Short mmCIF file of C-alpha atoms in Angstrom, two decimals:
data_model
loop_
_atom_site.label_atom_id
_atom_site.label_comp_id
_atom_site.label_asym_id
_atom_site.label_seq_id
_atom_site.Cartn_x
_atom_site.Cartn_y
_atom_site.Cartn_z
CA UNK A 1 38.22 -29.83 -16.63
CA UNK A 2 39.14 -26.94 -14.37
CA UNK A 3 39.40 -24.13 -17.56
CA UNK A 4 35.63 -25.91 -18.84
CA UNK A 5 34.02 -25.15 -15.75
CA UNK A 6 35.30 -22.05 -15.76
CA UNK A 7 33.91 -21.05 -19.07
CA UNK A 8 30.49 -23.10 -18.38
CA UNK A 9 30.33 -20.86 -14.88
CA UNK A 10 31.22 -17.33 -18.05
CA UNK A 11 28.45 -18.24 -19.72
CA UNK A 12 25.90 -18.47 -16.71
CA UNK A 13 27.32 -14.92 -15.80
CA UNK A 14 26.89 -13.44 -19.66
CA UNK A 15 22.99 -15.04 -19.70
CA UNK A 16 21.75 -13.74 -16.41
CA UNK A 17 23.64 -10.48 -16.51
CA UNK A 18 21.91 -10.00 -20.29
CA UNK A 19 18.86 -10.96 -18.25
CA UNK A 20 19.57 -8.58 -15.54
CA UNK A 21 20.23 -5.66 -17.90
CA UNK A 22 17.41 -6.26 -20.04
CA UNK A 23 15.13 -6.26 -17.04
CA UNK A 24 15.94 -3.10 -15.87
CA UNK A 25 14.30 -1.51 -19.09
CA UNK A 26 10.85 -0.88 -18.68
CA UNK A 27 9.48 -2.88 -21.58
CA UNK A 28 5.67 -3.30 -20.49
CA UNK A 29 5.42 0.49 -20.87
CA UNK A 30 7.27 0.34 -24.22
CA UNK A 31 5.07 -2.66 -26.20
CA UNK A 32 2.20 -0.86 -23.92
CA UNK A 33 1.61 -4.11 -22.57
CA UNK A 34 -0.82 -2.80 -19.64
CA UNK A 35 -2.40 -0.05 -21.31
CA UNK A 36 -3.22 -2.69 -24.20
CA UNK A 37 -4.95 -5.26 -21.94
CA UNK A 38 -6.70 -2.43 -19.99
CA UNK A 39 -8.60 -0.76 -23.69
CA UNK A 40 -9.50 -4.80 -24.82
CA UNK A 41 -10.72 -5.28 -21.66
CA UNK A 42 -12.52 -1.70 -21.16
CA UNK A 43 -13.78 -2.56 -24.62
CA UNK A 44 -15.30 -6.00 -23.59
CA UNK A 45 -16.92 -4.86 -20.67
CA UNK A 46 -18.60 -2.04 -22.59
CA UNK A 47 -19.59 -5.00 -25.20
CA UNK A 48 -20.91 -7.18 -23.30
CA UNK A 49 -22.97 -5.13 -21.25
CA UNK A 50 -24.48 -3.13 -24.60
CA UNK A 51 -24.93 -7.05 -25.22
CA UNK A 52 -27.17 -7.52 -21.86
CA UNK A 53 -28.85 -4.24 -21.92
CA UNK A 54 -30.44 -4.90 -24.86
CA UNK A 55 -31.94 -8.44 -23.79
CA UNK A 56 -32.63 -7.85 -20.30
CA UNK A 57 -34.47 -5.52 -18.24
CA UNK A 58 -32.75 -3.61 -15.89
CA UNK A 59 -33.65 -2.28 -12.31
CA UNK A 60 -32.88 1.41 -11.82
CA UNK A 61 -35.60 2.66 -8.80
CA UNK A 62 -33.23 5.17 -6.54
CA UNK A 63 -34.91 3.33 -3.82
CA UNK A 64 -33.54 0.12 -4.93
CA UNK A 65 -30.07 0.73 -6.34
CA UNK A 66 -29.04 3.10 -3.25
CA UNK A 67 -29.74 0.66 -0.80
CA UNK A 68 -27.42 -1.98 -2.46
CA UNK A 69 -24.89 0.93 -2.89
CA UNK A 70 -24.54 1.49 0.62
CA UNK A 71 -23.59 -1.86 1.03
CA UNK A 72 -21.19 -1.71 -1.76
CA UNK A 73 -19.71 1.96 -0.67
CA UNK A 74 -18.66 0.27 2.67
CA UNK A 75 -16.72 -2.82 1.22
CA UNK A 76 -15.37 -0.54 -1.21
CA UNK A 77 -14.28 2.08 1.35
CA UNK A 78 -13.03 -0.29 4.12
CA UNK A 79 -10.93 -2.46 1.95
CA UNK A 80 -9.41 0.89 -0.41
CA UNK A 81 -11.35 -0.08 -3.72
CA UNK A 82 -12.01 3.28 -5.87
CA UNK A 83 -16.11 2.39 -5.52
CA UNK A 84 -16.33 4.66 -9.04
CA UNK A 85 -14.31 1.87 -10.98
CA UNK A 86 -17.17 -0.38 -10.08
CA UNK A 87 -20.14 -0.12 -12.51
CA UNK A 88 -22.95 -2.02 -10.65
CA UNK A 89 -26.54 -3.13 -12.74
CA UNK A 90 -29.69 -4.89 -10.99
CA UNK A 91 -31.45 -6.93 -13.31
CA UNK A 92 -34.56 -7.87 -12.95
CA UNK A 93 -34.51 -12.27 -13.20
CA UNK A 94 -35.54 -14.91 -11.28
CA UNK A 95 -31.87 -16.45 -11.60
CA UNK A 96 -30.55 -16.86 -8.44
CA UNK A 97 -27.15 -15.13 -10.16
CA UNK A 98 -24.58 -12.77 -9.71
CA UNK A 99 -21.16 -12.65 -11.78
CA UNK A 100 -18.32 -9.67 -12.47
CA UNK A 101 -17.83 -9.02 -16.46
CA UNK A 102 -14.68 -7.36 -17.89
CA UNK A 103 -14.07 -3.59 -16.84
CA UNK A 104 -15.29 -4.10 -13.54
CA UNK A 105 -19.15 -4.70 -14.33
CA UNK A 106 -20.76 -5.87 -11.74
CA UNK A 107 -24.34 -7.79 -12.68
CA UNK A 108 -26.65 -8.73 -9.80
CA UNK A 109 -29.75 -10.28 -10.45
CA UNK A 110 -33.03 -9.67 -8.36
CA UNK A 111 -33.50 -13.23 -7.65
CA UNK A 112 -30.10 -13.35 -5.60
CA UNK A 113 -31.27 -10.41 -3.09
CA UNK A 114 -35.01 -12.20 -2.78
CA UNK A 115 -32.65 -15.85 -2.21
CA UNK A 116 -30.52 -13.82 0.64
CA UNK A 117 -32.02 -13.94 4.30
CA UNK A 118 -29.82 -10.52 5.39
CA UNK A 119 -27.82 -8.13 4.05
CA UNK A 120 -24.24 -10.05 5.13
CA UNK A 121 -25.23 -13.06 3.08
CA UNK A 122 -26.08 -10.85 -0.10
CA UNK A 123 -22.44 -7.88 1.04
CA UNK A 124 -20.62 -11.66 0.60
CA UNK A 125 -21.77 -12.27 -2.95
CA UNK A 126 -21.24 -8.93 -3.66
CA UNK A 127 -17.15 -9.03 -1.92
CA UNK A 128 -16.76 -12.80 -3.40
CA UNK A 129 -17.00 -11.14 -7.47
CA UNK A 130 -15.45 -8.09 -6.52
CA UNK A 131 -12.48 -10.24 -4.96
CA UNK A 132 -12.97 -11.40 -8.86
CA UNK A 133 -12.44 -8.45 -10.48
CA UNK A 134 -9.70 -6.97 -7.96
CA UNK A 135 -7.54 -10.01 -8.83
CA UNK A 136 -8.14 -9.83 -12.73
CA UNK A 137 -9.87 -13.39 -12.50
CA UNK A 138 -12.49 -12.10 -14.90
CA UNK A 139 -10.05 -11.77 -17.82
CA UNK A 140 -8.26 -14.60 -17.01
CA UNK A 141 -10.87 -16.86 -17.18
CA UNK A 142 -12.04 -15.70 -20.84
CA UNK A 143 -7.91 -15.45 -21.78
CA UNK A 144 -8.23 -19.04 -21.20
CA UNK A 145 -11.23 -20.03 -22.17
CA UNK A 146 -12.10 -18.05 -25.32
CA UNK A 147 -8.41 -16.88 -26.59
CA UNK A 148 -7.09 -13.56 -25.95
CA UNK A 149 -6.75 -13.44 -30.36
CA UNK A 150 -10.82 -13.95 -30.39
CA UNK A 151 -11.21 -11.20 -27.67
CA UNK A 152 -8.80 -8.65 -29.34
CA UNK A 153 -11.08 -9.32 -32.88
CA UNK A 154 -14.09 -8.55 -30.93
CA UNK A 155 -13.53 -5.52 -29.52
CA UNK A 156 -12.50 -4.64 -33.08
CA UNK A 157 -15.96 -5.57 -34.02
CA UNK A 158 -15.19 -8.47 -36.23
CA UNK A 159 -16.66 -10.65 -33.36
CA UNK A 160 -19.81 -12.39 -35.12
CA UNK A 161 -22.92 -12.51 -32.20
CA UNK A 162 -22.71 -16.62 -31.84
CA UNK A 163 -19.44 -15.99 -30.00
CA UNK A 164 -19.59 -13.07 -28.00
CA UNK A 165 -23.13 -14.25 -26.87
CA UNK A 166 -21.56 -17.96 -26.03
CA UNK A 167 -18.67 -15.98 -24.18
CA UNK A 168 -21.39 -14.00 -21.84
CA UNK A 169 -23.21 -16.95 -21.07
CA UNK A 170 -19.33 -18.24 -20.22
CA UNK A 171 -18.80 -15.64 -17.89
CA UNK A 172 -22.61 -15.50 -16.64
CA UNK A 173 -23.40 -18.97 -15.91
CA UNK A 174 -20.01 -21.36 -15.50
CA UNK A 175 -18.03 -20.80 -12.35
CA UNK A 176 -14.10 -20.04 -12.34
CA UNK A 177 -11.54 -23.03 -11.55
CA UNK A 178 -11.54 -24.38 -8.08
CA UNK A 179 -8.24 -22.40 -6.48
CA UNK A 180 -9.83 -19.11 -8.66
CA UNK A 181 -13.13 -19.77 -6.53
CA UNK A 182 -11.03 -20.79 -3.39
CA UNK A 183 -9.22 -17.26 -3.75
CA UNK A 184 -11.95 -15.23 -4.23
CA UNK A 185 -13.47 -16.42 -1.13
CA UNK A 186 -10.83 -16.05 1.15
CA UNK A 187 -10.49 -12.27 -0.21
CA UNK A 188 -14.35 -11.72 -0.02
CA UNK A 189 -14.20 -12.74 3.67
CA UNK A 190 -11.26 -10.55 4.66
CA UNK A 191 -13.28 -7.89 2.66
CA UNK A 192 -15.70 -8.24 5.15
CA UNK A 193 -14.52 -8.78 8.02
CA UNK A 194 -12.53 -5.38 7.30
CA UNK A 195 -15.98 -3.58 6.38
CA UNK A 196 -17.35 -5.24 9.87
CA UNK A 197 -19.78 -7.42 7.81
CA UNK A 198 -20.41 -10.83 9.26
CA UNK A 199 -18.23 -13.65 6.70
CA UNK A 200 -19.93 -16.32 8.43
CA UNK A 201 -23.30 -14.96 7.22
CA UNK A 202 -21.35 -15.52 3.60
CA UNK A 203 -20.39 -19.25 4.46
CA UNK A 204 -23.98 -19.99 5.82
CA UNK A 205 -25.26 -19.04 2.56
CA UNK A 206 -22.99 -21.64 0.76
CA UNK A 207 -24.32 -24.20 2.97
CA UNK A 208 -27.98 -23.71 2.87
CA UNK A 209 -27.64 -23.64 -0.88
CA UNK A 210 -25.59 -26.17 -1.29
CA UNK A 211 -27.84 -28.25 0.61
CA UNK A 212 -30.40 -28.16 -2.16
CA UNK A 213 -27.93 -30.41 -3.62
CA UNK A 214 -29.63 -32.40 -5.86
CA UNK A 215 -32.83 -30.67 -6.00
CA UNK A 216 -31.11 -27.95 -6.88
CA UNK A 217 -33.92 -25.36 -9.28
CA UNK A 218 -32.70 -24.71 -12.69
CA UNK A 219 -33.10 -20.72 -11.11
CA UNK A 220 -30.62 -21.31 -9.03
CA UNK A 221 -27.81 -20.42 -11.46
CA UNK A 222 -25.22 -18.94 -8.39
CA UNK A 223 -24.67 -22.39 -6.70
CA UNK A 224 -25.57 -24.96 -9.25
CA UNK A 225 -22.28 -23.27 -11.43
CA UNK A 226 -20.42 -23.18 -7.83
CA UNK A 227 -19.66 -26.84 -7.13
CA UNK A 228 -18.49 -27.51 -4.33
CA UNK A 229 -20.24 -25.35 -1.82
CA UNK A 230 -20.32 -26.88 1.22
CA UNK A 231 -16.78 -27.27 1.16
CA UNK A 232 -15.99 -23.65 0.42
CA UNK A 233 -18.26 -22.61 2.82
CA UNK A 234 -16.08 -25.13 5.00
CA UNK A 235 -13.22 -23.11 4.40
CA UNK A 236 -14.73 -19.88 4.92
CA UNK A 237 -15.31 -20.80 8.47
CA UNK A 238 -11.95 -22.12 8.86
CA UNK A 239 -10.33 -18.88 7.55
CA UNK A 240 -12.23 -16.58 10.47
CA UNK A 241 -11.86 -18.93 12.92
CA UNK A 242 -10.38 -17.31 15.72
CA UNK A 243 -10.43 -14.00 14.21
CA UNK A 244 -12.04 -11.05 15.88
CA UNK A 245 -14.98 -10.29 13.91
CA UNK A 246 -17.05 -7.01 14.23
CA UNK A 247 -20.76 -6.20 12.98
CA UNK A 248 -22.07 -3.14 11.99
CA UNK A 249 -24.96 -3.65 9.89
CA UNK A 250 -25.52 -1.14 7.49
CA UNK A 251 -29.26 -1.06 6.09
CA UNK A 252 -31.64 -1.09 8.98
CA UNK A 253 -33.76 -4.10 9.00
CA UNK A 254 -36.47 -2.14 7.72
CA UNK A 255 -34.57 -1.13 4.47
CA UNK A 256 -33.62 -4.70 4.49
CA UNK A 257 -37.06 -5.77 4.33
CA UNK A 258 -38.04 -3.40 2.34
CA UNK A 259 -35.17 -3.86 -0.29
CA UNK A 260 -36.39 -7.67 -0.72
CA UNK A 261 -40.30 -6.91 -1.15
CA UNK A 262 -38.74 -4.26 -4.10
CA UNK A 263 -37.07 -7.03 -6.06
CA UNK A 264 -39.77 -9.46 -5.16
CA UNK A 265 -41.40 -9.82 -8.47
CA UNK A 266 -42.90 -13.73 -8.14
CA UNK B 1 34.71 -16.94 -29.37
CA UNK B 2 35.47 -19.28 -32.30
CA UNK B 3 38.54 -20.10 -33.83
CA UNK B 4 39.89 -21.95 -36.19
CA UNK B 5 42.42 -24.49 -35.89
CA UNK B 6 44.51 -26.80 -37.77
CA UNK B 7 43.27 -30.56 -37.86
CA UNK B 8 45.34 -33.65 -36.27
CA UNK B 9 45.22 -34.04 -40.57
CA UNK B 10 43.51 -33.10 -43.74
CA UNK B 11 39.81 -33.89 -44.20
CA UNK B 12 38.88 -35.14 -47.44
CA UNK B 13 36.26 -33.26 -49.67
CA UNK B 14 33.63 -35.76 -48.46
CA UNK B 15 34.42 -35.88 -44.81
CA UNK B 16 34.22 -31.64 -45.02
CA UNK B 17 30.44 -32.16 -46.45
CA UNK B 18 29.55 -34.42 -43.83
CA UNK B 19 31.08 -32.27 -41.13
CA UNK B 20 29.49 -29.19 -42.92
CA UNK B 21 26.25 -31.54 -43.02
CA UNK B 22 25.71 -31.45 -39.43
CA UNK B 23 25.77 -27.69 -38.49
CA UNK B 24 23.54 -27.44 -41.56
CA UNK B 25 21.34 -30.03 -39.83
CA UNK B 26 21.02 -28.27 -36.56
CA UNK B 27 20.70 -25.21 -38.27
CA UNK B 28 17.09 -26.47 -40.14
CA UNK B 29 16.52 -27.99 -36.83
CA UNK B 30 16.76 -24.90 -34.45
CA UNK B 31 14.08 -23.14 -37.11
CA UNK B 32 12.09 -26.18 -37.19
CA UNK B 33 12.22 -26.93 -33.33
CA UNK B 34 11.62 -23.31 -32.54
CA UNK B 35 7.96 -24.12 -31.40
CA UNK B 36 9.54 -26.96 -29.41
CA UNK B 37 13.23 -26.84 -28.42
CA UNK B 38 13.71 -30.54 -27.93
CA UNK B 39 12.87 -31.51 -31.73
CA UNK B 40 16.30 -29.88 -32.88
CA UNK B 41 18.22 -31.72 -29.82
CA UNK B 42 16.63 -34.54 -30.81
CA UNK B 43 17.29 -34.20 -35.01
CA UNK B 44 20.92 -33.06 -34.36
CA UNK B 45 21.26 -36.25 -32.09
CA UNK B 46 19.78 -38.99 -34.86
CA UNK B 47 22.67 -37.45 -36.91
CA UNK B 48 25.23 -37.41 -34.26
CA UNK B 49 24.27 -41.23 -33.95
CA UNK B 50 24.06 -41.83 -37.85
CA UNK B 51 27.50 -40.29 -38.03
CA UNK B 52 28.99 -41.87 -34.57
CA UNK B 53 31.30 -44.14 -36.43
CA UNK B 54 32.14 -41.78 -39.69
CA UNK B 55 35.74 -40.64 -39.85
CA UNK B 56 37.26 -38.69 -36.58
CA UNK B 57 37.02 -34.91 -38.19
CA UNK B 58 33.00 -35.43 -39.25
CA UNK B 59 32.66 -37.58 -35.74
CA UNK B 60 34.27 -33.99 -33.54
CA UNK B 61 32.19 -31.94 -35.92
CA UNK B 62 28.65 -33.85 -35.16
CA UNK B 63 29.83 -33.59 -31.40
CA UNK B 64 29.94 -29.76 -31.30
CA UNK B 65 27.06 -29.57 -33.63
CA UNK B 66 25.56 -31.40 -30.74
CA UNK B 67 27.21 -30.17 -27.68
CA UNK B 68 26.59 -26.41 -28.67
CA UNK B 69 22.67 -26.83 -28.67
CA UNK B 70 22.81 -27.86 -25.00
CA UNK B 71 22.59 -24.76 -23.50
CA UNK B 72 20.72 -22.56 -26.06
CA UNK B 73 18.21 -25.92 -25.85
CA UNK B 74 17.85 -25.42 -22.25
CA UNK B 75 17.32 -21.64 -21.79
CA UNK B 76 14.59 -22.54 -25.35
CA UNK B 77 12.91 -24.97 -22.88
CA UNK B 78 12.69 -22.87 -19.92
CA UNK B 79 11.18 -19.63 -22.69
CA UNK B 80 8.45 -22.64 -23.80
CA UNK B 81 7.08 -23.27 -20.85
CA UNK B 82 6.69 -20.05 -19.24
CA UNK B 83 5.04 -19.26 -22.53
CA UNK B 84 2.82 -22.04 -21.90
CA UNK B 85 1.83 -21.04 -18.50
CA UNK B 86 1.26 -17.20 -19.57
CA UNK B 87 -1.33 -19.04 -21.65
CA UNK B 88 -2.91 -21.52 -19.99
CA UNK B 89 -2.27 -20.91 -16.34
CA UNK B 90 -2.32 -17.65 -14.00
CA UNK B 91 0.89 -16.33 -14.46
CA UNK B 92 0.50 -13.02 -16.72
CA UNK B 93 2.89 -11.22 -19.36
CA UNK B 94 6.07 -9.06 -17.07
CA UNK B 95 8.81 -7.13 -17.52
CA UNK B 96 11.16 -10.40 -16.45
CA UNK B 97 9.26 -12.44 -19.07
CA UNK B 98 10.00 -9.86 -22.10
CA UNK B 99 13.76 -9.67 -20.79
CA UNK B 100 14.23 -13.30 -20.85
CA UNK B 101 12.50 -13.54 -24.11
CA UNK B 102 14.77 -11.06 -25.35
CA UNK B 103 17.38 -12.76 -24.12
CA UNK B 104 17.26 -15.98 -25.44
CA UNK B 105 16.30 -14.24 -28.33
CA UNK B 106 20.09 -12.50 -28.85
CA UNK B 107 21.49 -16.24 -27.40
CA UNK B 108 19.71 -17.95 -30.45
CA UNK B 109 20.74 -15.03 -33.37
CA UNK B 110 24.39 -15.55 -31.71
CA UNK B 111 24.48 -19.58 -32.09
CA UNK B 112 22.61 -18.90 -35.20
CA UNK B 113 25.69 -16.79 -37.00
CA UNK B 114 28.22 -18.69 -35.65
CA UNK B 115 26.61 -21.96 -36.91
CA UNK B 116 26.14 -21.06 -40.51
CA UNK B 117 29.66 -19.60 -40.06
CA UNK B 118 31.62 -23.09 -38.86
CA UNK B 119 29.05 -24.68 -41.55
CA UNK B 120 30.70 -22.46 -44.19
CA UNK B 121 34.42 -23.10 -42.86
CA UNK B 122 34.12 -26.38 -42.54
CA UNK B 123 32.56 -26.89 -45.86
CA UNK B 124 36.04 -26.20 -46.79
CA UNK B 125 38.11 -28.49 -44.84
CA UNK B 126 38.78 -25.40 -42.38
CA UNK B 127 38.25 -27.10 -38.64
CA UNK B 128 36.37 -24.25 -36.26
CA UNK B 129 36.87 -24.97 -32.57
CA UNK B 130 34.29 -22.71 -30.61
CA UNK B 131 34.74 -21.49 -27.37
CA UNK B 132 34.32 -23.63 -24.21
CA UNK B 133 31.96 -26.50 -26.61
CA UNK B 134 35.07 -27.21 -28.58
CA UNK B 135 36.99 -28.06 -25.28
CA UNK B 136 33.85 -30.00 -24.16
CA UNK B 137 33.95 -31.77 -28.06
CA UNK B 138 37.81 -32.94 -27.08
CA UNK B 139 36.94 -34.08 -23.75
CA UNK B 140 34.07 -36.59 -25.61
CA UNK B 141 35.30 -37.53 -29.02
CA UNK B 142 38.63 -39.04 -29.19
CA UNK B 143 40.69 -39.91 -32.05
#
């Protein structure tokens, strides 16, 4: 009994030190594992936005797009995001709507800013699908959803148009899983409370939406595809409690104001 | 790692088929069960069973047929469902998953030889005791 444990106890040692020395090779770099997810999804991004470009009008005023960038520079530069990776669009939609596409797109539409009461409620939107993209939920989500064989074969262009535009509106108008959400908003409010942005402004925004519950306008893409929103903006609060927060607003509230009669188009 | 052995007496040409039968069984069942490692445990096991009360040199034979999948079956099982989670979950493709892949993968080609090898032997009366399962064989079928 003694000699079979022996050689049961040998063959653990043979299978984890094959393990062990496999391991030590560097195989990711030598099936080019990363550099193969980062072209599909570099490819994607590029797709889909061709994809929304043509069918939707975009916002590019200086006036507009700089103030938004300032607000996106200082998230970005508190919290060590390369703010060049991030390729930001403003289109102009009622849509209360804002959602992160492969390759770090980020697509805001002008009826979230004119739905935001200050700048913290619409730098938490912003910080909530950045958390998105900095923890790859983006490609995730369509790995899971859609196939990663059916993404590969559309960035080869044999995609037909039915499916890539079913996977935009997938990415555009259904939220992620709930502990994808939950995780995003726990990074977007330690984004901001690192760029001295107000989080609570971010969980007050939850709440007032999500108490349209019910009457909740078809516009109103943002929180009708969030479930849930009171008690995410529930956690929020919990997650800063007792944390020191500091504000330093960064658009005065004249730029504010004027930001929101810009992309007021009702 | 595997040796062969003289038997407590000689098999008879039919008892050798059998015996031969049941590596050759696990054999179609590893490439069948692939996909899902418990299908071969499970086919090598239905024979074990059909076979339980056959003569004592096809009865050892259908035990280490049996026996030797154990192992290979569990480190299959554990390759599955990380697999399954890469797909369907949050974990992502690493450096430890392609090593363990690999792994199992040399573990399977190994059991794989040495199976169609003990299925050739003993095709021809020859009794093939492999290393530790043959000890673990004589510990669970008795004469």
């Amino acid at each position: 009994m003694k000699k079979l444990l022996l050689q049961f106890l040998a063959i653990l040692i043979i299978f984890y030190a094959t393990w062990f020395a496999l391991n030590s090779i560097d195989w990711m770099h030598i099936f080019n594992v990363e550099q193969t997810t980062k072209k599909t999804e570099e490819k994607l991004g590029d797709f889909y936005w061709d994809l929304l470009n043509k069918t939707e009008s975009e916002i590019q005023s200086v006036e507009v797009v700089s103030k938004i960038d300032s607000l996106l520079d200082r998230i970005c530069l508190k919290n060590n995001i390369d703010r060049n990776k991030i390729k930001f669009h403003l289109l102009k939609k009622d849509e209360v709507n804002a959602y992160a596409l492969p390759n770090n797109y980020l697509i805001v539409y002008s009826g979230l800013i004119d739905e935001c009461e200050n700048e913290a409620e619409l730098c938490g939107v912003l910080s909530h699908e950045i958390a998105h993209m900095e923890k790859h939920h983006v490609m995730k989500k369509l790995g899971k959803e859609v196939g990663l064989a059916v993404l590969i074969s559309m960035t080869a262009g044999n995609g037909n148009a039915e499916v890539a535009k079913r996977t935009l509106k997938l990415l555009s108008s259904t939220a992620y899983d709930r502990n994808l959400e939950s995780e995003a908003d726990i990074t977007a409010a330690d984004f901001l409370m690192k760029a001295n942005i107000d989080p609570e402004a971010f969980a007050n925004f939850l709440f007032r939406l999500s108490k349209l519950n019910g009457n909740i306008p078809k516009e109103v893409f943002w929180i009708s595809t969030h479930p849930d929103s009171e008690e995410r903006s529930v956690k929020i609060i919990q997650h800063i409690k007792d944390k020191v927060i500091h504000k330093d607003s960064i658009l005065s509230i004249e730029q504010w104001n004027s930001l929101k009669q810009e992309v007021n188009f009702k | 790692m595997i040796t062969t052995q003289e038997f407590q007496y000689l098999p008879s040409e039919h008892e050798a088929e059998k015996a031969s039968n049941s590596y050759l069984m696990s054999l179609l069942a590893i490439i069948a069960g692939l996909p899902l490692p418990i299908i071969n445990l499970i086919a090598t096991f239905v024979f074990y069973l059909g076979n339980r009360k056959g003569s004592y040199f096809v009865r050892w034979h259908c035990t280490q047929a049996l026996v030797s999948q154990l192992t290979v079956l569990l480190m299959n099982s554990v390759g599955f469902w990380w697999t399954i989670s890469i797909i369907f979950s949050d974990e992502v493709i690493s450096g430890r998953y392609i090593s363990y892949i690999l792994t199992i993968l040399i573990f399977n080609i190994i059991d794989l030889i040495a199976t169609i090898y003990t299925a050739i032997e003993t095709r021809k009366g020859i009794h093939v005791k492999w290393w530790f399962y043959g000890d673990l064989t004589n510990l669970i079928c008795k004469s």
